[in-house]
Amino acid sequence: MEQQEYATGAARTAGGTSDGRTGGAGRGTTAAVVVVRGSGPRVLPGAGVDAPKDAAPVRGSGSPSTAGLSPDPGLLRLARWFAEAEPGTADDLCAASLGLYPARHFGAPAGPAAGPATAGPATGPATGPAADLAAAAPLATEVSWWHGPTAHTPAPLRAREPRPAGGLRRARRDAAALPVVLSGAKPGKPGRHRKPERSRGAGTVPQDRSAATTAAERRIAARLLVAHPLVTASGPHADGFPLIRRHRDWLAERFDTLLGYRLVVGPWHARLHKAGLGPGATRRLEHPATGAPFTPGGYAQLALALALLVDAPERLPLDGLLAAMDAARPGPGPAARPADRAELAMALAVLADWQVLTDLPAAALADPAAAGPTVLTVDRELARAVPVGPPALADDATDLIRRAAEAEPGTAVRRRLAETPAVLAADLPEDQRAWLRDHGRTGPAALADFLGLEAEQRAEGVALLDPAEELTDLALPGADTAAQAALLLVERLVEEVRPLPGETAGTDVPVPDALIDGVLGDIADEYGLPAGWRRDYLADRTALRRDALDLLHRMGLITPAPRGTRPPGWLLRAPAARYAPAPDLLPAPGTGRHSRPDPDPTISVPIVPAPTAPRAGQPV
C-alpha cells in the first residue's frame, strides 16, 4: 500500500471506534490522529535575497505563524502533557503517542531440551509444532520458572560477539533461507552412489526454493519492523527496505491480524504504527549516541519541535526553528519554563537520527543556541509519520496512555508477547488472563512463526525467545560492566530467596535491600578487578547498584515493591530463575567444610559383624 494520506493536504483527526484489534490505530479507524497539514514549498516575505530557496525567515515579528511555522495543536497539547508528567509517566506517554519503541526479548532457551515446555516457530495452522501445542496440556500444568530448566551461562564474563552496525543479521541466521536440499545430501553435486531425485514436475525445485526464499524475506522484514518501527530507504537499515516494499501487502495483513498494528509503506520509508503498552511498561527514549534517558522536559522539546516541523518548509534556518519553539511554548505553568539546552540538544539529536532533520552540524548537538548560522533540511513526510497516538481525543496524559493500549484480549496479549520479555498471568486483567489460560498453547504459535521466535511455556506465563539475540534492545548476558553485574546479581538473588520445591511459589518474592547491597558488594570485590570492570563503578557502588537494578527492572526480572511497602524494596520475579544455576537440593557427601571425606574405594576395609545380644541362658 502506498502512502496516500499525506498527499491530500487535508487535515485529519482520529475518527471511528476501535474494532477490537486495532487499539484505535488499525484499519478500522481513520489513519492520522494528529492534525497534519500538507504544504508545498513557499518563500515568505522577509526571507531576503540571499536566503535559501523555500527557507523560512530567520526572525519572526511575533507569533510563530508570522515566521512561517504554525504549530500543530495536537502536538502542542502533547508537549504540555510531557512537561507536566512524572518521569515514568512521560516514558509511557512517549510509547503511546510515538510508538517507536523496539521489541525486547530473552535470548537463549532454558535447558538443553525443555520438552513440551519449549516450542519452536510454528510452520502452519494445522500441522507442525502449532498442532503439537494445541494437543498439549493446559498452561497451568507447566513447570514453574522457579524450578524449571535454566539458561544459566557457566562463564558469565565471556566476551560476546559484537553486533554488526547494520542492524539485524540477515538470512544466514534464518534456517528458512538456507538452500533446500531435497535428497538430504550436502549442498553441491549429488553423491556418487545416490540415485537422482525424480521430480514430480519440471518446476518443483524452483518453486520450493522460491517459497523458502519468500518465507525468509517476509520473516526478515517483519523482524526488522518490530525492532525498528521507522525504516527509511537511506537510513542504517536501508538494505531491508526493499524487502518491506516487496511484501508490504502480506506484512500489513499479518500485522493487522495478529497485533492490530497499521503498516504504512511509502516510496522512501516504512512506518509500523505500534500501540502503547499501558502504564509501567519501562520503555523510554534515549539519546542515540550517549544512551542518556529522556526527561519529561526532553520529551516536551521533542513534541514541540514536531509540532512545528509537520508543516515546516523544506529548508529551515536552525535559529528560526529555535525562535519559533520559544514563541510556541505553552502559557503559564511547568510547560512554560525556559528551554534547557541539554534537553533541546537531545530532541534535535533524535530528530536527526530519525532523518526528520538533516544537515544538522555536530555543534548543534552540543549547544543548539551556539551552533551559528545553519540551514536545516526538513523531511515533512517523516515528521508526520512519527506521531501515532490520539492526543486530540484524550482528556489528559493518563487517558492517552489508556486509549493507546486498548484492544481485545487476544490482541492485547499478543502485543505483550511480541514486545516484552515475558507475559505473566498475574500482571494481566481478568479477560486477558482468561484468554491466556484458554489459548496459552495455540495463541503464541502463529506469532512465534511470524517473527521467528520460540515459545517458552511456564506455569506463571509465556515468553517468546529469540535465540539469535537480535530482536531486543537490551542484552542479558551483556558485555558491559552493568550487564555483567546484573547477571551475577540475579543469579545469587535467586539462589538466596527462591521458594523450595513443594512450597507455594508465587510470581514475586520479596528481596531485602540489605541482601542486594551485600551480594552486589561481594560480586564487585570478587569479579571487579579481574574482569576489568569500569573503575568508576568500582569506586561508586551506588551507581553500580542503580544501573544493574535498572537493567533487571527493564528486562522484567525484578520490580519495585508496591508503593507504601515498609521498608521499601524490590520483588524478584519468577522469570529471573531462568538465569540461575539449577538448585542443588541434595549436595554430594564430603563437600562441606566440616564433613568427613568419602572413603577411598581402593582401600580394603575389613567388615566386622555387629555384636548381638546373648540369648537367654547363654553365657556371656
mmCIF file of N, CA and C in Angstrom, residues 102-108 159-170 172-173 223-224 226-228 237 466-479 555:
data_model
loop_
_atom_site.group_PDB
_atom_site.id
_atom_site.type_symbol
_atom_site.label_atom_id
_atom_site.label_comp_id
_atom_site.label_asym_id
_atom_site.label_seq_id
_atom_site.Cartn_x
_atom_site.Cartn_y
_atom_site.Cartn_z
ATOM 1 N N PRO A 102 11.438 -0.346 20.411
ATOM 2 C CA PRO A 102 11.769 -1.655 19.812
ATOM 3 C C PRO A 102 11.256 -2.798 20.671
ATOM 4 N N ALA A 103 11.268 -3.993 20.116
ATOM 5 C CA ALA A 103 10.886 -5.184 20.867
ATOM 6 C C ALA A 103 11.992 -5.527 21.864
ATOM 7 N N ARG A 104 11.637 -6.367 22.851
ATOM 8 C CA ARG A 104 12.596 -6.758 23.898
ATOM 9 C C ARG A 104 12.311 -8.206 24.271
ATOM 10 N N HIS A 105 13.325 -9.066 24.117
ATOM 11 C CA HIS A 105 13.132 -10.496 24.356
ATOM 12 C C HIS A 105 14.342 -11.099 25.050
ATOM 13 N N PHE A 106 14.102 -12.215 25.746
ATOM 14 C CA PHE A 106 15.188 -13.035 26.254
ATOM 15 C C PHE A 106 15.851 -13.751 25.087
ATOM 16 N N GLY A 107 17.087 -14.231 25.349
ATOM 17 C CA GLY A 107 17.831 -14.894 24.295
ATOM 18 C C GLY A 107 17.753 -16.399 24.355
ATOM 19 N N ALA A 108 18.785 -17.016 24.930
ATOM 20 C CA ALA A 108 18.926 -18.470 24.857
ATOM 21 C C ALA A 108 17.760 -19.170 25.523
ATOM 22 N N ALA A 159 33.331 -12.680 26.743
ATOM 23 C CA ALA A 159 33.038 -11.594 25.807
ATOM 24 C C ALA A 159 32.115 -12.096 24.713
ATOM 25 N N ARG A 160 31.125 -11.290 24.364
ATOM 26 C CA ARG A 160 30.171 -11.665 23.339
ATOM 27 C C ARG A 160 30.581 -11.073 21.992
ATOM 28 N N GLU A 161 30.165 -11.730 20.928
ATOM 29 C CA GLU A 161 30.445 -11.232 19.583
ATOM 30 C C GLU A 161 29.736 -9.907 19.389
ATOM 31 N N PRO A 162 30.460 -8.875 18.957
ATOM 32 C CA PRO A 162 29.806 -7.578 18.769
ATOM 33 C C PRO A 162 28.735 -7.652 17.696
ATOM 34 N N ARG A 163 27.639 -6.946 17.946
ATOM 35 C CA ARG A 163 26.540 -6.938 16.985
ATOM 36 C C ARG A 163 26.889 -6.038 15.821
ATOM 37 N N PRO A 164 26.678 -6.460 14.585
ATOM 38 C CA PRO A 164 27.047 -5.619 13.440
ATOM 39 C C PRO A 164 26.254 -4.325 13.440
ATOM 40 N N ALA A 165 26.921 -3.269 12.949
ATOM 41 C CA ALA A 165 26.290 -1.949 12.966
ATOM 42 C C ALA A 165 25.116 -1.859 12.021
ATOM 43 N N GLY A 166 25.031 -2.738 11.038
ATOM 44 C CA GLY A 166 23.970 -2.654 10.054
ATOM 45 C C GLY A 166 22.612 -3.066 10.555
ATOM 46 N N GLY A 167 22.502 -3.571 11.764
ATOM 47 C CA GLY A 167 21.208 -3.956 12.299
ATOM 48 C C GLY A 167 21.077 -5.456 12.408
ATOM 49 N N LEU A 168 19.893 -5.955 12.117
ATOM 50 C CA LEU A 168 19.634 -7.378 12.234
ATOM 51 C C LEU A 168 20.507 -8.164 11.262
ATOM 52 N N ARG A 169 21.022 -9.287 11.738
ATOM 53 C CA ARG A 169 21.745 -10.176 10.840
ATOM 54 C C ARG A 169 20.767 -10.718 9.806
ATOM 55 N N ARG A 170 21.285 -11.015 8.657
ATOM 56 C CA ARG A 170 20.389 -11.361 7.566
ATOM 57 C C ARG A 170 20.105 -12.848 7.519
ATOM 58 N N ARG A 172 21.515 -15.515 6.983
ATOM 59 C CA ARG A 172 22.357 -16.603 7.474
ATOM 60 C C ARG A 172 21.920 -17.070 8.847
ATOM 61 N N ARG A 173 21.166 -16.242 9.588
ATOM 62 C CA ARG A 173 20.677 -16.657 10.879
ATOM 63 C C ARG A 173 19.280 -17.253 10.798
ATOM 64 N N ARG A 223 10.704 -8.949 11.300
ATOM 65 C CA ARG A 223 11.587 -8.738 12.445
ATOM 66 C C ARG A 223 12.206 -7.341 12.417
ATOM 67 N N LEU A 224 12.564 -6.870 11.232
ATOM 68 C CA LEU A 224 13.145 -5.539 11.123
ATOM 69 C C LEU A 224 12.149 -4.469 11.553
ATOM 70 N N VAL A 226 9.564 -4.827 13.616
ATOM 71 C CA VAL A 226 9.307 -4.907 15.053
ATOM 72 C C VAL A 226 10.470 -4.329 15.841
ATOM 73 N N ALA A 227 11.684 -4.501 15.333
ATOM 74 C CA ALA A 227 12.857 -3.941 16.007
ATOM 75 C C ALA A 227 13.006 -2.445 15.732
ATOM 76 N N HIS A 228 12.631 -2.006 14.539
ATOM 77 C CA HIS A 228 12.786 -0.595 14.139
ATOM 78 C C HIS A 228 11.507 -0.176 13.424
ATOM 79 N N HIS A 237 19.145 0.965 8.063
ATOM 80 C CA HIS A 237 18.540 -0.330 7.731
ATOM 81 C C HIS A 237 17.972 -0.321 6.312
ATOM 82 N N ASP A 466 14.236 -15.233 21.548
ATOM 83 C CA ASP A 466 14.953 -15.018 20.297
ATOM 84 C C ASP A 466 16.376 -15.525 20.469
ATOM 85 N N PRO A 467 16.644 -16.802 20.122
ATOM 86 C CA PRO A 467 17.997 -17.337 20.311
ATOM 87 C C PRO A 467 19.067 -16.564 19.562
ATOM 88 N N ALA A 468 18.710 -15.881 18.469
ATOM 89 C CA ALA A 468 19.696 -15.076 17.742
ATOM 90 C C ALA A 468 20.077 -13.806 18.486
ATOM 91 N N GLU A 469 19.313 -13.426 19.517
ATOM 92 C CA GLU A 469 19.577 -12.238 20.329
ATOM 93 C C GLU A 469 19.665 -10.981 19.460
ATOM 94 N N GLU A 470 18.787 -10.892 18.472
ATOM 95 C CA GLU A 470 18.731 -9.726 17.598
ATOM 96 C C GLU A 470 17.489 -8.882 17.855
ATOM 97 N N LEU A 471 16.387 -9.508 18.192
ATOM 98 C CA LEU A 471 15.109 -8.815 18.315
ATOM 99 C C LEU A 471 14.939 -8.277 19.727
ATOM 100 N N THR A 472 15.902 -7.507 20.182
ATOM 101 C CA THR A 472 15.840 -6.934 21.520
ATOM 102 C C THR A 472 16.723 -5.704 21.572
ATOM 103 N N ASP A 473 16.310 -4.720 22.362
ATOM 104 C CA ASP A 473 17.135 -3.519 22.543
ATOM 105 C C ASP A 473 18.053 -3.638 23.742
ATOM 106 N N LEU A 474 17.847 -4.651 24.588
ATOM 107 C CA LEU A 474 18.702 -4.903 25.742
ATOM 108 C C LEU A 474 19.215 -6.327 25.681
ATOM 109 N N ALA A 475 20.455 -6.506 26.076
ATOM 110 C CA ALA A 475 21.069 -7.828 26.025
ATOM 111 C C ALA A 475 21.416 -8.284 27.435
ATOM 112 N N LEU A 476 21.007 -9.482 27.762
ATOM 113 C CA LEU A 476 21.379 -10.108 29.031
ATOM 114 C C LEU A 476 21.542 -11.607 28.754
ATOM 115 N N PRO A 477 22.754 -12.162 28.873
ATOM 116 C CA PRO A 477 24.007 -11.547 29.311
ATOM 117 C C PRO A 477 24.489 -10.477 28.340
ATOM 118 N N GLY A 478 25.283 -9.548 28.904
ATOM 119 C CA GLY A 478 25.860 -8.477 28.112
ATOM 120 C C GLY A 478 27.335 -8.352 28.391
ATOM 121 N N ALA A 479 28.005 -7.517 27.602
ATOM 122 C CA ALA A 479 29.451 -7.394 27.695
ATOM 123 C C ALA A 479 29.896 -6.261 28.595
ATOM 124 N N MET A 555 14.245 -5.515 32.044
ATOM 125 C CA MET A 555 14.100 -6.852 31.487
ATOM 126 C C MET A 555 12.974 -7.632 32.153
#
